[in-house]
Short mmCIF file of C-alpha atoms in Angstrom, two decimals:
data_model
loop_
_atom_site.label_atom_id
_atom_site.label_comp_id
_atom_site.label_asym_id
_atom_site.label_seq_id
_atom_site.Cartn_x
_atom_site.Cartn_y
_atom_site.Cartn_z
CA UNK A 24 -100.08 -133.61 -80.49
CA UNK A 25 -100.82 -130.34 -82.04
CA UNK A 26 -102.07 -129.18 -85.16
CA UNK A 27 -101.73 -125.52 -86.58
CA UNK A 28 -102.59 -123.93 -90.22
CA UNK A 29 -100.93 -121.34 -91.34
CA UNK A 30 -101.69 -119.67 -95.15
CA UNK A 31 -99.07 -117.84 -97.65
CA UNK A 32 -100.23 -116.19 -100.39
CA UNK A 33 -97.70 -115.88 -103.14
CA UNK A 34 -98.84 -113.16 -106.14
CA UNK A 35 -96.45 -113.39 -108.80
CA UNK A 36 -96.41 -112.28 -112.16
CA UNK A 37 -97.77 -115.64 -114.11
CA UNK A 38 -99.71 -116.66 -111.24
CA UNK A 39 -101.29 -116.52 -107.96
CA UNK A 40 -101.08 -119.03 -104.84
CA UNK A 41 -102.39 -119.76 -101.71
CA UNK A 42 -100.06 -122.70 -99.84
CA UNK A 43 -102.25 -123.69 -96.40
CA UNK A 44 -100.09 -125.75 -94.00
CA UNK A 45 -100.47 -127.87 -91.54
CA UNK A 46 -97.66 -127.32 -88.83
CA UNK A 47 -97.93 -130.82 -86.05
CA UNK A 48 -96.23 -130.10 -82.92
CA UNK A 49 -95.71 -134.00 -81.24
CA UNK A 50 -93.04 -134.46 -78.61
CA UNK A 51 -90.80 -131.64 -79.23
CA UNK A 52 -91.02 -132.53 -83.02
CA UNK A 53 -92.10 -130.04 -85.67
CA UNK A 54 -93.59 -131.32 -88.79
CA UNK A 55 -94.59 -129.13 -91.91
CA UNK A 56 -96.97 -130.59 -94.33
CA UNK A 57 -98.56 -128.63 -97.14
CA UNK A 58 -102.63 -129.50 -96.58
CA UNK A 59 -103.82 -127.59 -99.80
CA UNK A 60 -102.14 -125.28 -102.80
CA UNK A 61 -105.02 -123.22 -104.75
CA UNK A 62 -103.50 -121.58 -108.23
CA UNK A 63 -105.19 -118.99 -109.68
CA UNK A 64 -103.81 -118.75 -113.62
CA UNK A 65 -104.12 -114.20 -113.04
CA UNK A 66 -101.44 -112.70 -115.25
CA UNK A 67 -100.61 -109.40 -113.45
CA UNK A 68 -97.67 -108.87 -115.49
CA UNK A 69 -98.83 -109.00 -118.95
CA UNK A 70 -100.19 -105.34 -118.38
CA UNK A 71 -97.93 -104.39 -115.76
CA UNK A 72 -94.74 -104.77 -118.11
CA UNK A 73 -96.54 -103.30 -120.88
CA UNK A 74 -99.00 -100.68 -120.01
CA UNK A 75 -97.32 -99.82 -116.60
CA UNK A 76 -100.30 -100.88 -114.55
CA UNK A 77 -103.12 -103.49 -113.96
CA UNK A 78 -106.47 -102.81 -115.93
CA UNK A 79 -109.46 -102.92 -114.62
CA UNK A 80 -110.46 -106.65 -115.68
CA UNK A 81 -107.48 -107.85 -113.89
CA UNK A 82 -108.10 -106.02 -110.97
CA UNK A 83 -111.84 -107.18 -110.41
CA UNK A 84 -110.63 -110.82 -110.63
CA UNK A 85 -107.59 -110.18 -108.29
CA UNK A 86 -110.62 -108.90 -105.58
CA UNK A 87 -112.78 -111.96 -106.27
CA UNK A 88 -109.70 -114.46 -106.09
CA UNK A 89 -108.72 -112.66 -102.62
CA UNK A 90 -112.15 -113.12 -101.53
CA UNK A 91 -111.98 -116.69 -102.43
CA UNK A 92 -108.86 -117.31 -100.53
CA UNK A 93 -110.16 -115.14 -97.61
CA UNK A 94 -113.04 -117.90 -97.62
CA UNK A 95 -110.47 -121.19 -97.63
CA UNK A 96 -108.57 -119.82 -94.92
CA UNK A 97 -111.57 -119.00 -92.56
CA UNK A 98 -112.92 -122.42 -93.41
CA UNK A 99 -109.03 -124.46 -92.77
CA UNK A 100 -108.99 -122.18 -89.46
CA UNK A 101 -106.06 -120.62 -90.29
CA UNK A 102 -103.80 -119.47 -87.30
CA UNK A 103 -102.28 -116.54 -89.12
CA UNK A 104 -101.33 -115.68 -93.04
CA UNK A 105 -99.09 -113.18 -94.80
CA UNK A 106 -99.62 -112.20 -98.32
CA UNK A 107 -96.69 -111.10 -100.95
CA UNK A 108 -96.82 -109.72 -104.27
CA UNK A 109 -93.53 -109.40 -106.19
CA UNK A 110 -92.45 -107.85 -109.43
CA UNK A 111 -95.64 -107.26 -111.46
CA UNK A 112 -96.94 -105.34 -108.57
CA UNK A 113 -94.11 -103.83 -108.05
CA UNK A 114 -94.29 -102.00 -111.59
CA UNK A 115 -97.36 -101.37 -111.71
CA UNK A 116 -97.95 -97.89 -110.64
CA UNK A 117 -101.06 -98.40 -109.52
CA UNK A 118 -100.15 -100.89 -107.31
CA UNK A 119 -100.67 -99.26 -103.68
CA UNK A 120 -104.12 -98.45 -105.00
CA UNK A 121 -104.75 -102.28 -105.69
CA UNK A 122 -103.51 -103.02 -102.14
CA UNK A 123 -106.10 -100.63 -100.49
CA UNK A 124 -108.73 -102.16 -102.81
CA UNK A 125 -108.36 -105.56 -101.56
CA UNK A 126 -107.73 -104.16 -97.99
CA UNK A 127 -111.34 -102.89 -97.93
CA UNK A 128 -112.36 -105.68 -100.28
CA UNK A 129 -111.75 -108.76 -98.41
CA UNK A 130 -109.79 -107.11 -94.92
CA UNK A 131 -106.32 -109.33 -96.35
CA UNK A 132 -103.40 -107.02 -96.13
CA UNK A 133 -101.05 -107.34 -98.88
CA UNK A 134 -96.76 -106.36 -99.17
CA UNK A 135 -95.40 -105.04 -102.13
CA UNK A 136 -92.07 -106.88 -101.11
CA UNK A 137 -88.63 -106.38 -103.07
CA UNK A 138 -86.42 -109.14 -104.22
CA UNK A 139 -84.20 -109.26 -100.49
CA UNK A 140 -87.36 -110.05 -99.01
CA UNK A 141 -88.12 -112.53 -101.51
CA UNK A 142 -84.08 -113.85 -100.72
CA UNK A 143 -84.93 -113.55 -97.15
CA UNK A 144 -87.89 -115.23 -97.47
CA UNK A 145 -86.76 -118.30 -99.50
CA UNK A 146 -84.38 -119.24 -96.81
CA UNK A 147 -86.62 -119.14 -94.16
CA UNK A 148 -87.60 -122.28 -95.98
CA UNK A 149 -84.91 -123.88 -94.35
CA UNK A 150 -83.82 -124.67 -97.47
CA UNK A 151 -80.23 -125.16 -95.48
CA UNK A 152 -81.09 -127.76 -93.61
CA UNK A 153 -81.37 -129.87 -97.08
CA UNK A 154 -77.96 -128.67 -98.49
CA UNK A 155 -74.27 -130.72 -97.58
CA UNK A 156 -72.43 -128.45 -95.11
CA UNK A 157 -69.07 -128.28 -97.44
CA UNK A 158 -70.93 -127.04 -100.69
CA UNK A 159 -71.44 -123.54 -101.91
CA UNK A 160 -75.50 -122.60 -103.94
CA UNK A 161 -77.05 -120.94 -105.72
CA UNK A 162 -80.93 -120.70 -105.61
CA UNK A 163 -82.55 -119.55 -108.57
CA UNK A 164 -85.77 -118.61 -108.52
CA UNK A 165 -87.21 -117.58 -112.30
CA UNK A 166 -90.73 -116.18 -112.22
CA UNK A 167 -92.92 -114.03 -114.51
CA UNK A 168 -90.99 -110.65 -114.12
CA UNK A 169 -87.96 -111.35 -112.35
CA UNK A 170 -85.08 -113.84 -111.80
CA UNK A 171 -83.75 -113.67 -108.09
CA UNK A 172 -80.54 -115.34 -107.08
CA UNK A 173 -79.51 -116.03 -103.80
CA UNK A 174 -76.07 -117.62 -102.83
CA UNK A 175 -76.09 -119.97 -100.11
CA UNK A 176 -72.26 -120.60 -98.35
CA UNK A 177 -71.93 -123.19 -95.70
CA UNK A 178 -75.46 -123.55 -94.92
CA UNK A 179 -76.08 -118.99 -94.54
CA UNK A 180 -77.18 -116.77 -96.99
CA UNK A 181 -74.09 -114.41 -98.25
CA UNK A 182 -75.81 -112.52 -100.66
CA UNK A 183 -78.57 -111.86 -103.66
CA UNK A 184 -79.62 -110.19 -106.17
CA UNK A 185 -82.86 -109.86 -108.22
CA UNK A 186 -83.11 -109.02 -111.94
CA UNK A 187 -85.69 -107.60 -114.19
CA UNK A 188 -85.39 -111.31 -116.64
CA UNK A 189 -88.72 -113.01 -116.05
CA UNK A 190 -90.88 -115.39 -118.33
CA UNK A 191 -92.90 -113.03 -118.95
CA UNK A 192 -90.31 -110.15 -119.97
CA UNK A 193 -89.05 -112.27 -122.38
CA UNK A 194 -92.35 -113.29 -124.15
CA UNK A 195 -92.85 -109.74 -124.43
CA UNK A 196 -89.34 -108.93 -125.59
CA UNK A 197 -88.77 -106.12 -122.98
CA UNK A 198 -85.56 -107.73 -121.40
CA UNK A 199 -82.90 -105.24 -121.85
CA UNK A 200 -79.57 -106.75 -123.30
CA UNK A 201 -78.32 -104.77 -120.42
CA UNK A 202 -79.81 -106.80 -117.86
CA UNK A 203 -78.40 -110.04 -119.15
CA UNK A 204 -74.89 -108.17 -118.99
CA UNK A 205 -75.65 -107.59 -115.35
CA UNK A 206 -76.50 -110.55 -114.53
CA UNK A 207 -73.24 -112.67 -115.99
CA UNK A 208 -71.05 -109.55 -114.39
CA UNK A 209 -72.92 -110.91 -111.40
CA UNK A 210 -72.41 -114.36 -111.40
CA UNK A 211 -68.84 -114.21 -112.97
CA UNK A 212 -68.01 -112.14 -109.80
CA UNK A 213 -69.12 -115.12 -107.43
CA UNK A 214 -67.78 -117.75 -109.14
CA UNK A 215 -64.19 -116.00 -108.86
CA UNK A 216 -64.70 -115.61 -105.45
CA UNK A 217 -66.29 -119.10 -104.33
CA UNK A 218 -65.42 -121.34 -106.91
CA UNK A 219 -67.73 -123.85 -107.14
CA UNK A 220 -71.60 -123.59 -106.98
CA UNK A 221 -74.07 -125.97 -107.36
CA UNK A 222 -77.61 -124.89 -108.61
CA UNK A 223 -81.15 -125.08 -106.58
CA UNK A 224 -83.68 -124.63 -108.93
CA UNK A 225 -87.24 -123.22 -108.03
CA UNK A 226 -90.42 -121.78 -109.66
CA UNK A 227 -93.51 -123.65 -111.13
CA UNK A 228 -91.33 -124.36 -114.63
CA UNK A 229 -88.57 -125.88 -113.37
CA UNK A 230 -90.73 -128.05 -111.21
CA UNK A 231 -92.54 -129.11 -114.28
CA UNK A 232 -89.52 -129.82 -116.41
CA UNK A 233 -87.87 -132.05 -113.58
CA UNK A 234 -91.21 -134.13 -113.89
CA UNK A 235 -90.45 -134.14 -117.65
CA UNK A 236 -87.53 -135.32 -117.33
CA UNK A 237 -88.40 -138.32 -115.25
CA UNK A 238 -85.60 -137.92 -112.65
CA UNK A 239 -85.74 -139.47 -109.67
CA UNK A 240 -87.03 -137.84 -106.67
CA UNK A 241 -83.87 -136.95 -104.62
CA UNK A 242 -82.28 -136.71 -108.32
CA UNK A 243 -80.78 -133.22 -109.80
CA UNK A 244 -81.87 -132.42 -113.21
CA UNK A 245 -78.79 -132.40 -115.37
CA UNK A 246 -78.26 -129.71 -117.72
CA UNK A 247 -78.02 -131.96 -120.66
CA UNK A 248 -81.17 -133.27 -119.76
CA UNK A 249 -83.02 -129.94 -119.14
CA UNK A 250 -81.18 -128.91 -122.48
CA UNK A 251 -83.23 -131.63 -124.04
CA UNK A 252 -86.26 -130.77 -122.84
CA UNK A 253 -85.99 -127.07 -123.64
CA UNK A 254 -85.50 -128.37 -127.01
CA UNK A 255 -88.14 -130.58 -127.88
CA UNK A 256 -90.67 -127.79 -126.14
CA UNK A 257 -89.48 -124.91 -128.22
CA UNK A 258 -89.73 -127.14 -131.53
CA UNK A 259 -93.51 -127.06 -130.61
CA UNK A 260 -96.08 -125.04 -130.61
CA UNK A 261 -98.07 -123.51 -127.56
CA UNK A 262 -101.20 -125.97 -128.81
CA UNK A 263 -98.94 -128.93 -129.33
CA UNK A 264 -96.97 -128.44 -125.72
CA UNK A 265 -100.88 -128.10 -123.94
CA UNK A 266 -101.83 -131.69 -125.56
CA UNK A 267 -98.39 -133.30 -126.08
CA UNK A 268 -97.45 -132.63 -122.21
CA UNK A 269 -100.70 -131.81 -120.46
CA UNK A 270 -99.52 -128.42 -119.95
CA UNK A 271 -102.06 -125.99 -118.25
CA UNK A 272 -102.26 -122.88 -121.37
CA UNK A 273 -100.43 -120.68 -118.67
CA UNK A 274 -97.65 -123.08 -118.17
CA UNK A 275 -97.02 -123.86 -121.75
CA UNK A 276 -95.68 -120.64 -123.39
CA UNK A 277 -93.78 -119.63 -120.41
CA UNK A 278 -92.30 -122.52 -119.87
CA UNK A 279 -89.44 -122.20 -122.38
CA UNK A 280 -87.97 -118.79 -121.73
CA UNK A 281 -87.68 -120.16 -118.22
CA UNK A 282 -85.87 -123.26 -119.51
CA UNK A 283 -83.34 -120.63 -121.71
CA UNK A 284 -82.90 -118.83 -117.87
CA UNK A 285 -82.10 -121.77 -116.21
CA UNK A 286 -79.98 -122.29 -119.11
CA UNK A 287 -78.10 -119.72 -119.32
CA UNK A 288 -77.30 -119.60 -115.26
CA UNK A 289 -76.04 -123.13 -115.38
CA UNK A 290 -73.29 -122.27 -118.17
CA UNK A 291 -72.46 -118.53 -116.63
CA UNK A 292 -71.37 -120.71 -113.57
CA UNK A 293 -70.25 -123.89 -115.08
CA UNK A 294 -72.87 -125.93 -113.28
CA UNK A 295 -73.89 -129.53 -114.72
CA UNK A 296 -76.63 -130.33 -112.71
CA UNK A 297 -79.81 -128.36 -111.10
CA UNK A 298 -81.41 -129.85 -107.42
CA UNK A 299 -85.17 -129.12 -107.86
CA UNK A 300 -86.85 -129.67 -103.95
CA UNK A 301 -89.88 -127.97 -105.07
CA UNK A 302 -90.31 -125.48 -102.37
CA UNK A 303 -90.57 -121.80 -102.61
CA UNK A 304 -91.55 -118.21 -101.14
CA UNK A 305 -94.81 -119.61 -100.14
CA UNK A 306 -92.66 -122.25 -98.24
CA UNK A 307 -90.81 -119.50 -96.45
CA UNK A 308 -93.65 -117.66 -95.49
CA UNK A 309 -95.48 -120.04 -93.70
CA UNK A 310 -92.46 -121.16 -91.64
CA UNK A 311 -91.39 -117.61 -90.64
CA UNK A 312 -94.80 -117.46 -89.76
CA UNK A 313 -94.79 -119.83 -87.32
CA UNK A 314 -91.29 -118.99 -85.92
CA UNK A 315 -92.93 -115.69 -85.07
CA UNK A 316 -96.38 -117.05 -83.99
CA UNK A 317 -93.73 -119.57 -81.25
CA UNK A 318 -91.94 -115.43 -80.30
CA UNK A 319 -95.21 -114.76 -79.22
CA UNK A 320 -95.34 -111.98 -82.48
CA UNK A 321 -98.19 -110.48 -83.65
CA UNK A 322 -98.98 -112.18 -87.29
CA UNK A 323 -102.04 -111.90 -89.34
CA UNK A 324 -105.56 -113.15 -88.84
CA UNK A 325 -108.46 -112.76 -92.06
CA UNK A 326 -110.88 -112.42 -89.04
CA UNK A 327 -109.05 -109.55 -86.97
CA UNK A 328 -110.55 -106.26 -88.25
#
């Protein structure tokens, strides 16, 4: 037997994660087992949405929470890591300059990655290999500043697209009406073409709401069930979610716009239920990761200077 580790760090809008996994290589099996996830509550896209760039205060914590993952993956011996930041960083303007900061800060190199690499990404989860052969999805992935859709037919990815509609946005009220139009135009166009489409639902909100719900692992979520939930939520207060639900404060305002996305995506496309797996980009990075470490591929080490 073998063991690897191999670290993804996932910088989103609402949030920032570092996924460590252990990879076992026994007899010609492969085994992927998450060994630690460390969330750090850092809300890039407050400022990035508003102001157009990431202050100062947000920037010094960003250093010190790079620093601190540096320090977990030295310590798991991490084989290799890759670290994405999505829409937040990708508005803010000064968001190169951030990336050379933390470069020289901690020596982790970080991508400024669009929402096909985030598509790209999420299937290298092998997301496929959990799906029936015969059925046509669509993975929705709702996070602080964008939504990003990714249709799934027989088993390979056909196309996505990401939109500016995130938690985040919408708390803020900077969602264009435009975008929503988009978006429906979108989906409307793929239904006519495919028919059918179940739903895969992903993101920290919807993985909180199937545990609401109570559904059985293995289970979807069904949409008059998450319509439930979305209700009783948004007939409370931020306070009342945080001790009625044990919400964490970052989870429990955000929590309901991405309810009204998931929402509005399951009645665009006529879909009654959502599959929730819980797995993500951070899932996909750390199994393209070691597909590429197998090639022989050069991947990236917190040690290598």
């Amino acid at each position: 037997m073998k063991l690897l580790k191999f670290a993804a760090i996932d910088i989103g809008s609402n949030a920032m994660r570092l996924l460590i996994t252990n990879v076992i290589e026994n007899d010609g099996e492969v085994i992927f087992k998450k060994a630690s996830l460390t969330r750090g509550p850092l809300r890039l896209g407050m400022e990035a949405f508003e102001n157009g760039e990431i202050g100062s205060e947000n920037k010094d914590k960003l250093v010190h929470m790079m620093k601190a993952y540096k320090h977990l993956m030295i310590v798991n011996d991490v084989v290799g890591y890759r670290a994405c930041a999505t829409s937040a960083m990708r508005d803010a303007q000064n968001g190169p300059d951030i990336v050379k900061l933390i470069k020289d800060a901690s020596n982790i190199e970080i991508e400024i990655i669009d929402g096909k690499e985030e598509a790209r990404i999420i299937y290298d989860s092998h997301i496929a290999d959990m799906l029936e052969p015969n059925k046509n999805y669509l993975y929705v992935d709702v996070g602080g500043g964008s939504t990003e859709l990714t249709l799934l037919v027989n088993g390979k990815l056909e196309k996505s697209r990401s939109f500016n509609i995130g938690t985040l946005r919408l708390l803020n009220k900077s969602v264009d009406k435009k975008e929503w139009d988009q978006m429906h135009t979108w989906l409307d166009n793929i239904t006519e073409k495919y028919g059918k489409i179940e739903i895969i639902g992903s993101g920290g909100n919807i993985n909180k709401i199937y545990k609401l719900a109570g559904t059985k692992i293995g289970q979807p979520l069904s949409r008059v069930k998450l319509m439930a939930i979305a209700k009783q939520l948004s007939e409370l207060s931020v306070e009342e979610r945080i001790i009625k639900f044990g919400l964490n404060p970052d989870r429990a305002d955000v929590i309901v716009p991405a309810s009204e996305v998931f929402l509005m995506v399951s009645r665009w496309i006529d879909a009654k239920n959502i599959y929730v797996p819980v797995i993500g980009v951070a899932d996909g990075i750390t199994r393209s990761l070691y597909a590429d470490y197998k090639k022989g591929k050069a991947i990236k080490n917190v040690l290598n200077k």
